[in-house]
XYZ file of C-alpha atoms in Angstrom:
244
model
C 223.654 -30.651 -90.243
C 224.741 -34.295 -90.387
C 222.381 -37.301 -90.292
C 223.186 -38.046 -86.641
C 222.293 -34.520 -85.560
C 219.193 -34.531 -87.758
C 217.920 -37.663 -86.035
C 218.807 -36.196 -82.647
C 216.444 -33.305 -83.440
C 213.754 -35.674 -84.733
C 214.002 -37.835 -81.626
C 213.686 -34.772 -79.429
C 210.537 -33.694 -81.268
C 208.977 -37.167 -81.087
C 209.909 -37.398 -77.408
C 207.974 -34.188 -76.782
C 205.011 -35.506 -78.752
C 205.164 -38.758 -76.780
C 205.075 -36.960 -73.442
C 202.139 -34.826 -74.585
C 200.351 -37.986 -75.807
C 200.822 -39.702 -72.436
C 199.452 -36.662 -70.615
C 196.533 -36.450 -73.054
C 195.782 -40.153 -72.651
C 195.806 -39.860 -68.861
C 193.511 -36.848 -69.067
C 191.170 -38.755 -71.416
C 190.678 -41.704 -69.078
C 190.030 -39.324 -66.178
C 186.584 -38.874 -67.693
C 185.576 -42.466 -66.957
C 183.745 -43.103 -63.694
C 185.550 -46.434 -63.264
C 188.962 -44.869 -63.785
C 191.752 -45.750 -61.384
C 195.277 -44.414 -61.668
C 196.730 -47.868 -61.142
C 194.740 -49.152 -64.096
C 196.263 -46.611 -66.471
C 199.767 -47.599 -65.424
C 198.830 -51.256 -65.964
C 198.281 -50.883 -69.703
C 201.119 -52.374 -71.746
C 200.808 -49.384 -74.063
C 201.625 -47.056 -71.175
C 204.585 -49.160 -70.101
C 205.944 -49.480 -73.639
C 205.539 -45.716 -74.174
C 207.645 -45.028 -71.090
C 210.347 -47.396 -72.369
C 210.305 -45.748 -75.807
C 210.477 -42.234 -74.317
C 213.541 -43.169 -72.259
C 215.089 -44.697 -75.383
C 214.411 -41.550 -77.410
C 215.949 -39.372 -74.699
C 219.097 -41.507 -74.643
C 219.088 -41.531 -78.437
C 219.215 -37.739 -78.494
C 222.212 -37.774 -76.155
C 224.158 -40.446 -78.041
C 223.401 -39.001 -81.483
C 224.647 -35.622 -80.313
C 227.847 -36.835 -78.621
C 228.902 -40.052 -80.385
C 229.394 -41.332 -83.931
C 228.122 -44.827 -83.046
C 225.641 -46.176 -80.506
C 226.897 -48.431 -77.701
C 225.898 -52.081 -78.032
C 223.559 -51.989 -75.024
C 221.698 -49.025 -76.495
C 221.181 -50.839 -79.806
C 219.622 -53.667 -77.779
C 217.407 -51.158 -75.966
C 216.277 -49.687 -79.292
C 215.247 -53.148 -80.471
C 213.329 -53.810 -77.253
C 211.586 -50.419 -77.214
C 210.649 -50.534 -80.906
C 209.380 -54.107 -80.596
C 207.167 -53.180 -77.641
C 205.774 -50.112 -79.401
C 204.934 -51.952 -82.625
C 203.425 -54.934 -80.778
C 201.286 -52.615 -78.667
C 199.971 -50.939 -81.807
C 199.311 -54.271 -83.533
C 197.406 -55.694 -80.563
C 195.377 -52.491 -80.232
C 194.508 -52.605 -83.942
C 193.199 -56.157 -83.473
C 191.096 -55.042 -80.495
C 189.636 -52.140 -82.513
C 188.834 -54.464 -85.412
C 187.192 -56.995 -83.089
C 185.097 -54.267 -81.486
C 183.878 -53.149 -84.903
C 182.830 -56.711 -85.813
C 180.775 -57.016 -82.627
C 179.073 -53.616 -83.153
C 180.848 -52.216 -80.107
C 181.945 -48.594 -80.325
C 185.548 -48.157 -79.249
C 186.759 -44.573 -79.202
C 190.304 -43.914 -80.385
C 191.215 -40.379 -79.221
C 194.141 -38.449 -80.668
C 196.384 -39.432 -77.777
C 195.701 -43.114 -78.365
C 196.315 -42.739 -82.096
C 199.694 -41.185 -81.397
C 200.713 -43.802 -78.825
C 199.528 -46.820 -80.809
C 200.228 -45.864 -84.413
C 202.136 -42.678 -85.226
C 204.907 -42.835 -82.633
C 205.573 -46.562 -83.241
C 205.717 -45.740 -86.964
C 208.432 -43.182 -86.275
C 210.300 -45.687 -84.091
C 210.373 -48.061 -87.064
C 211.637 -45.327 -89.406
C 214.252 -44.368 -86.829
C 215.482 -47.958 -86.667
C 215.659 -48.276 -90.448
C 217.322 -44.961 -91.263
C 219.096 -43.506 -88.217
C 222.870 -44.011 -88.555
C 225.093 -45.286 -85.766
C 223.624 -48.665 -84.897
C 225.794 -51.776 -84.545
C 225.002 -55.490 -84.915
C 222.921 -56.963 -82.096
C 223.436 -60.534 -80.823
C 220.752 -63.222 -81.094
C 221.005 -63.872 -77.363
C 219.012 -60.657 -76.928
C 215.757 -62.376 -77.978
C 214.882 -64.063 -74.641
C 215.389 -60.751 -72.853
C 212.720 -59.139 -75.038
C 210.160 -61.255 -73.174
C 211.390 -60.260 -69.701
C 209.280 -57.136 -69.178
C 206.111 -58.488 -70.913
C 206.327 -61.673 -68.823
C 206.611 -59.641 -65.612
C 203.783 -57.364 -66.724
C 201.529 -60.336 -67.550
C 202.211 -62.005 -64.207
C 201.504 -58.752 -62.351
C 198.269 -58.214 -64.305
C 196.981 -61.736 -63.737
C 197.654 -61.434 -60.002
C 196.250 -57.913 -59.711
C 193.184 -58.528 -61.886
C 191.141 -60.639 -59.449
C 192.032 -58.269 -56.592
C 190.716 -55.127 -58.306
C 188.215 -56.714 -60.694
C 189.813 -55.188 -63.794
C 191.990 -56.334 -66.697
C 193.559 -54.090 -69.351
C 192.753 -56.406 -72.290
C 189.904 -58.799 -72.985
C 192.112 -61.856 -73.501
C 193.449 -61.549 -69.955
C 189.998 -61.420 -68.357
C 188.743 -64.929 -67.440
C 185.166 -63.673 -67.863
C 185.763 -62.813 -71.528
C 187.540 -65.982 -72.643
C 186.491 -69.602 -72.597
C 189.033 -70.606 -69.985
C 192.714 -70.759 -69.043
C 193.662 -72.449 -72.317
C 192.328 -69.594 -74.444
C 193.935 -67.103 -72.095
C 197.270 -68.912 -72.401
C 196.872 -69.076 -76.194
C 196.523 -65.310 -76.522
C 199.448 -64.653 -74.191
C 201.605 -67.117 -76.109
C 200.552 -65.470 -79.382
C 201.672 -62.068 -78.086
C 204.971 -63.656 -77.044
C 205.471 -65.099 -80.535
C 204.750 -61.693 -82.074
C 207.306 -60.067 -79.776
C 209.966 -62.634 -80.671
C 209.232 -62.451 -84.403
C 209.455 -58.653 -84.553
C 212.606 -58.493 -82.435
C 214.197 -61.257 -84.554
C 213.677 -59.140 -87.672
C 215.360 -56.205 -85.942
C 218.317 -58.318 -84.809
C 218.712 -59.660 -88.339
C 218.543 -56.180 -89.871
C 220.956 -54.695 -87.312
C 223.905 -56.241 -89.161
C 222.986 -54.422 -92.379
C 224.435 -50.941 -92.907
C 222.115 -47.980 -92.665
C 221.806 -46.180 -96.031
C 223.099 -42.604 -95.842
C 223.482 -39.769 -98.320
C 227.193 -39.566 -97.516
C 227.574 -43.224 -98.446
C 225.885 -42.580 -101.786
C 228.235 -39.667 -102.475
C 231.288 -41.766 -101.606
C 230.211 -44.594 -103.940
C 229.470 -42.113 -106.737
C 232.925 -40.544 -106.330
C 234.573 -43.963 -106.552
C 232.657 -44.756 -109.754
C 233.793 -41.494 -111.323
C 237.415 -42.222 -110.440
C 237.279 -45.739 -111.865
C 235.606 -44.627 -115.103
C 237.941 -41.639 -115.704
C 239.714 -41.778 -119.142
C 243.090 -43.478 -119.038
C 244.790 -40.744 -121.045
C 243.958 -38.150 -118.398
C 245.993 -40.139 -115.877
C 248.894 -40.553 -118.322
C 248.794 -36.882 -119.264
C 249.117 -35.913 -115.659
C 252.586 -37.462 -115.590
C 254.137 -34.837 -117.943
C 254.409 -31.081 -117.492
C 251.667 -29.197 -119.219
C 249.379 -32.253 -119.313
C 250.938 -33.593 -122.570
C 250.397 -37.269 -123.074
C 253.593 -39.286 -123.887
C 251.823 -41.065 -126.779
C 251.062 -37.839 -128.679
C 253.318 -35.338 -130.506
C 252.864 -31.592 -130.101
């Protein structure tokens, strides 16, 4: 089984885990009296998980049928992985802040998978899965497209339903519009920084076992004794500079 097929299998497994985690997370929030279906779909974690699941599904298909990924899919991998890692980082900050204020914030298994374990696999997949090509720097502004639309939707919807997915978007939990804008800008900077690292690393070759074997074979050929090459020129392997 080659590396491409191995990662196709891994992606399929993680895709299944991701779907189960989304179902488990939806089932978990059903237990809250203030739960509303629209609220669950408004979490950036939920949106980023959907994007990553679609990316994994396409990754299975391309890894199974192609030697290299198309350029647009490499861009999608960067976007999906950036969203997943940023979602996990922001959630970790929220958990840490809750602990400092003596507020108990439950982190069920589904949330652990969506925020930490699945993003961790997405990072490993980016670093080690073969087939990626170099991504252009002009991709960076597009990374902000979906988060900007999501933020605008949330800020418009929030006052109408009296609910915000994160504390820094709720005017009642921040000092004012400036603090709200600061947090949103900070998230934007994090998104750009992470995606910039991925664009930069996309030009570097992915290390593979086959590549190691090829380099080792070349070293052996270069370091082979010179007399063995000369001996191969005469019948019986006799070197021209030796007498029988």
